JSON list of C-alpha atoms and ligand atoms in Angstrom, two decimals:
[
{"chain": "A", "resi": 20, "resn": "MET", "atom": "CA", "xyz": [140.40, 76.80, 83.96]},
{"chain": "A", "resi": 21, "resn": "PRO", "atom": "CA", "xyz": [138.37, 79.21, 86.15]},
{"chain": "A", "resi": 22, "resn": "LYS", "atom": "CA", "xyz": [136.04, 81.71, 84.54]},
{"chain": "A", "resi": 23, "resn": "VAL", "atom": "CA", "xyz": [135.61, 85.24, 85.83]},
{"chain": "A", "resi": 24, "resn": "GLU", "atom": "CA", "xyz": [132.48, 87.04, 84.75]},
{"chain": "A", "resi": 25, "resn": "ILE", "atom": "CA", "xyz": [132.14, 90.77, 85.36]},
{"chain": "A", "resi": 26, "resn": "THR", "atom": "CA", "xyz": [128.48, 91.49, 84.78]},
{"chain": "A", "resi": 27, "resn": "THR", "atom": "CA", "xyz": [128.98, 95.25, 84.86]},
{"chain": "A", "resi": 28, "resn": "ASP", "atom": "CA", "xyz": [131.24, 95.00, 81.82]},
{"chain": "A", "resi": 29, "resn": "ASN", "atom": "CA", "xyz": [129.43, 92.10, 80.14]},
{"chain": "A", "resi": 30, "resn": "LEU", "atom": "CA", "xyz": [132.81, 90.35, 80.13]},
{"chain": "A", "resi": 31, "resn": "THR", "atom": "CA", "xyz": [133.79, 86.73, 80.82]},
{"chain": "A", "resi": 32, "resn": "LEU", "atom": "CA", "xyz": [137.44, 85.69, 80.96]},
{"chain": "A", "resi": 33, "resn": "ASP", "atom": "CA", "xyz": [139.23, 82.37, 81.41]},
{"chain": "A", "resi": 34, "resn": "VAL", "atom": "CA", "xyz": [142.08, 82.71, 83.89]},
{"chain": "A", "resi": 35, "resn": "ASN", "atom": "CA", "xyz": [144.68, 80.41, 85.39]},
{"chain": "A", "resi": 36, "resn": "ASP", "atom": "CA", "xyz": [144.10, 79.03, 88.87]},
{"chain": "A", "resi": 37, "resn": "GLY", "atom": "CA", "xyz": [145.59, 81.43, 91.40]},
{"chain": "A", "resi": 38, "resn": "TYR", "atom": "CA", "xyz": [145.48, 84.41, 89.05]},
{"chain": "A", "resi": 39, "resn": "ALA", "atom": "CA", "xyz": [145.18, 87.74, 90.86]},
{"chain": "A", "resi": 40, "resn": "LEU", "atom": "CA", "xyz": [142.09, 89.77, 90.01]},
{"chain": "A", "resi": 41, "resn": "ILE", "atom": "CA", "xyz": [144.20, 92.91, 89.88]},
{"chain": "A", "resi": 42, "resn": "ASP", "atom": "CA", "xyz": [146.40, 91.36, 87.17]},
{"chain": "A", "resi": 43, "resn": "MET", "atom": "CA", "xyz": [143.35, 90.27, 85.21]},
{"chain": "A", "resi": 44, "resn": "CYS", "atom": "CA", "xyz": [141.96, 93.80, 85.34]},
{"chain": "A", "resi": 45, "resn": "GLU", "atom": "CA", "xyz": [145.25, 95.28, 84.22]},
{"chain": "A", "resi": 46, "resn": "ASP", "atom": "CA", "xyz": [145.36, 92.91, 81.25]},
{"chain": "A", "resi": 47, "resn": "HIS", "atom": "CA", "xyz": [141.78, 93.65, 80.19]},
{"chain": "A", "resi": 48, "resn": "ASP", "atom": "CA", "xyz": [139.54, 96.66, 80.06]},
{"chain": "A", "resi": 49, "resn": "THR", "atom": "CA", "xyz": [137.28, 96.36, 83.10]},
{"chain": "A", "resi": 50, "resn": "SER", "atom": "CA", "xyz": [135.42, 98.94, 85.16]},
{"chain": "A", "resi": 51, "resn": "ILE", "atom": "CA", "xyz": [136.98, 97.73, 88.41]},
{"chain": "A", "resi": 52, "resn": "LEU", "atom": "CA", "xyz": [139.10, 100.65, 89.60]},
{"chain": "A", "resi": 53, "resn": "PHE", "atom": "CA", "xyz": [142.26, 100.43, 91.66]},
{"chain": "A", "resi": 54, "resn": "GLY", "atom": "CA", "xyz": [143.94, 102.97, 93.88]},
{"chain": "A", "resi": 55, "resn": "CYS", "atom": "CA", "xyz": [146.37, 101.85, 96.56]},
{"chain": "A", "resi": 56, "resn": "ARG", "atom": "CA", "xyz": [146.51, 98.21, 95.36]},
{"chain": "A", "resi": 57, "resn": "ASP", "atom": "CA", "xyz": [147.11, 97.29, 98.97]},
{"chain": "A", "resi": 58, "resn": "GLY", "atom": "CA", "xyz": [143.70, 96.90, 100.59]},
{"chain": "A", "resi": 59, "resn": "ALA", "atom": "CA", "xyz": [143.65, 100.36, 102.09]},
{"chain": "A", "resi": 60, "resn": "CYS", "atom": "CA", "xyz": [141.51, 102.65, 99.89]},
{"chain": "A", "resi": 61, "resn": "GLY", "atom": "CA", "xyz": [138.40, 100.70, 98.89]},
{"chain": "A", "resi": 62, "resn": "ALA", "atom": "CA", "xyz": [138.49, 101.81, 95.23]},
{"chain": "A", "resi": 63, "resn": "CYS", "atom": "CA", "xyz": [138.45, 98.21, 94.03]},
{"chain": "A", "resi": 64, "resn": "MET", "atom": "CA", "xyz": [135.44, 97.00, 96.00]},
{"chain": "A", "resi": 65, "resn": "VAL", "atom": "CA", "xyz": [133.40, 94.44, 94.07]},
{"chain": "A", "resi": 66, "resn": "LYS", "atom": "CA", "xyz": [130.26, 92.51, 94.81]},
{"chain": "A", "resi": 67, "resn": "VAL", "atom": "CA", "xyz": [130.65, 88.74, 94.50]},
{"chain": "A", "resi": 68, "resn": "VAL", "atom": "CA", "xyz": [127.43, 87.56, 92.90]},
{"chain": "A", "resi": 69, "resn": "LYS", "atom": "CA", "xyz": [128.48, 83.90, 92.69]},
{"chain": "A", "resi": 70, "resn": "GLY", "atom": "CA", "xyz": [131.49, 81.80, 93.61]},
{"chain": "A", "resi": 71, "resn": "ALA", "atom": "CA", "xyz": [132.72, 83.60, 96.73]},
{"chain": "A", "resi": 72, "resn": "GLU", "atom": "CA", "xyz": [134.17, 80.27, 97.85]},
{"chain": "A", "resi": 73, "resn": "ASN", "atom": "CA", "xyz": [136.37, 80.27, 94.74]},
{"chain": "A", "resi": 74, "resn": "LEU", "atom": "CA", "xyz": [138.24, 83.42, 95.74]},
{"chain": "A", "resi": 75, "resn": "SER", "atom": "CA", "xyz": [141.24, 83.39, 98.05]},
{"chain": "A", "resi": 76, "resn": "LYS", "atom": "CA", "xyz": [140.33, 83.43, 101.71]},
{"chain": "A", "resi": 77, "resn": "MET", "atom": "CA", "xyz": [139.80, 86.85, 103.22]},
{"chain": "A", "resi": 78, "resn": "GLN", "atom": "CA", "xyz": [142.70, 87.92, 105.43]},
{"chain": "A", "resi": 79, "resn": "ASP", "atom": "CA", "xyz": [142.21, 89.86, 108.66]},
{"chain": "A", "resi": 80, "resn": "ASP", "atom": "CA", "xyz": [143.37, 93.17, 107.16]},
{"chain": "A", "resi": 81, "resn": "GLU", "atom": "CA", "xyz": [140.78, 92.97, 104.37]},
{"chain": "A", "resi": 82, "resn": "LYS", "atom": "CA", "xyz": [138.08, 91.92, 106.80]},
{"chain": "A", "resi": 83, "resn": "ASP", "atom": "CA", "xyz": [138.87, 94.81, 109.14]},
{"chain": "A", "resi": 84, "resn": "PHE", "atom": "CA", "xyz": [138.90, 97.29, 106.28]},
{"chain": "A", "resi": 85, "resn": "LEU", "atom": "CA", "xyz": [135.57, 96.07, 104.87]},
{"chain": "A", "resi": 86, "resn": "GLU", "atom": "CA", "xyz": [134.02, 96.32, 108.32]},
{"chain": "A", "resi": 87, "resn": "THR", "atom": "CA", "xyz": [135.26, 99.90, 108.60]},
{"chain": "A", "resi": 88, "resn": "MET", "atom": "CA", "xyz": [133.68, 100.65, 105.22]},
{"chain": "A", "resi": 89, "resn": "ALA", "atom": "CA", "xyz": [130.40, 99.04, 106.36]},
{"chain": "A", "resi": 90, "resn": "ALA", "atom": "CA", "xyz": [130.64, 96.77, 103.30]},
{"chain": "A", "resi": 91, "resn": "GLU", "atom": "CA", "xyz": [128.02, 94.13, 102.59]},
{"chain": "A", "resi": 92, "resn": "GLU", "atom": "CA", "xyz": [128.81, 90.47, 103.30]},
{"chain": "A", "resi": 93, "resn": "ASP", "atom": "CA", "xyz": [129.21, 89.75, 99.59]},
{"chain": "A", "resi": 94, "resn": "GLU", "atom": "CA", "xyz": [131.74, 92.50, 98.92]},
{"chain": "A", "resi": 95, "resn": "ARG", "atom": "CA", "xyz": [135.48, 92.00, 98.53]},
{"chain": "A", "resi": 96, "resn": "LEU", "atom": "CA", "xyz": [138.50, 94.07, 97.64]},
{"chain": "A", "resi": 97, "resn": "ALA", "atom": "CA", "xyz": [139.55, 92.98, 94.17]},
{"chain": "A", "resi": 98, "resn": "CYS", "atom": "CA", "xyz": [143.19, 93.86, 94.86]},
{"chain": "A", "resi": 99, "resn": "GLN", "atom": "CA", "xyz": [143.25, 91.22, 97.60]},
{"chain": "A", "resi": 100, "resn": "CYS", "atom": "CA", "xyz": [141.64, 88.35, 95.66]},
{"chain": "A", "resi": 101, "resn": "LYS", "atom": "CA", "xyz": [143.07, 85.47, 93.73]},
{"chain": "A", "resi": 102, "resn": "VAL", "atom": "CA", "xyz": [140.83, 83.27, 91.61]},
{"chain": "A", "resi": 103, "resn": "HIS", "atom": "CA", "xyz": [140.59, 79.53, 92.27]},
{"chain": "A", "resi": 104, "resn": "GLY", "atom": "CA", "xyz": [137.31, 78.71, 90.48]},
{"chain": "A", "resi": 105, "resn": "ASP", "atom": "CA", "xyz": [134.39, 80.29, 88.66]},
{"chain": "A", "resi": 106, "resn": "VAL", "atom": "CA", "xyz": [133.22, 83.64, 89.99]},
{"chain": "A", "resi": 107, "resn": "VAL", "atom": "CA", "xyz": [130.69, 86.24, 88.97]},
{"chain": "A", "resi": 108, "resn": "LEU", "atom": "CA", "xyz": [131.45, 89.82, 90.00]},
{"chain": "A", "resi": 109, "resn": "GLU", "atom": "CA", "xyz": [129.65, 93.12, 89.81]},
{"chain": "A", "resi": 110, "resn": "VAL", "atom": "CA", "xyz": [131.28, 96.49, 90.39]},
{"chain": "A", "resi": 111, "resn": "SER", "atom": "CA", "xyz": [130.09, 97.92, 93.71]},
{"chain": "A", "resi": 112, "resn": "GLU", "atom": "CA", "xyz": [128.46, 101.33, 93.60]},
{"chain": "B", "resi": 9, "resn": "LIG", "atom": "S1", "xyz": [143.03, 99.24, 95.34]},
{"chain": "B", "resi": 9, "resn": "LIG", "atom": "FE1", "xyz": [142.87, 100.17, 97.28]},
{"chain": "B", "resi": 9, "resn": "LIG", "atom": "S2", "xyz": [141.77, 98.68, 98.40]},
{"chain": "B", "resi": 9, "resn": "LIG", "atom": "FE2", "xyz": [142.10, 97.70, 96.52]}
]
């Protein structure tokens, strides 16, 4: 069972393979914020500290949006990610 650690919240959760990060955050009290829930606002941007390879592959729309936002290489939109293995996340500033 994959583990998701959110260092900002000092929280580690066990989730099912393929679980959406947005669902995890709705079920638990995390500091990851959501707006559009559709990859278009950037509210949910997180830094992937470890395990980027264990998140669902980035689609073109997310990639284009992150480029527009001048995001760092290790940043993802939480609303677009599903978990397939252990990851460590930090809330982007
Ligand atoms: S909630 Fe808007 S981009 Fe994720």
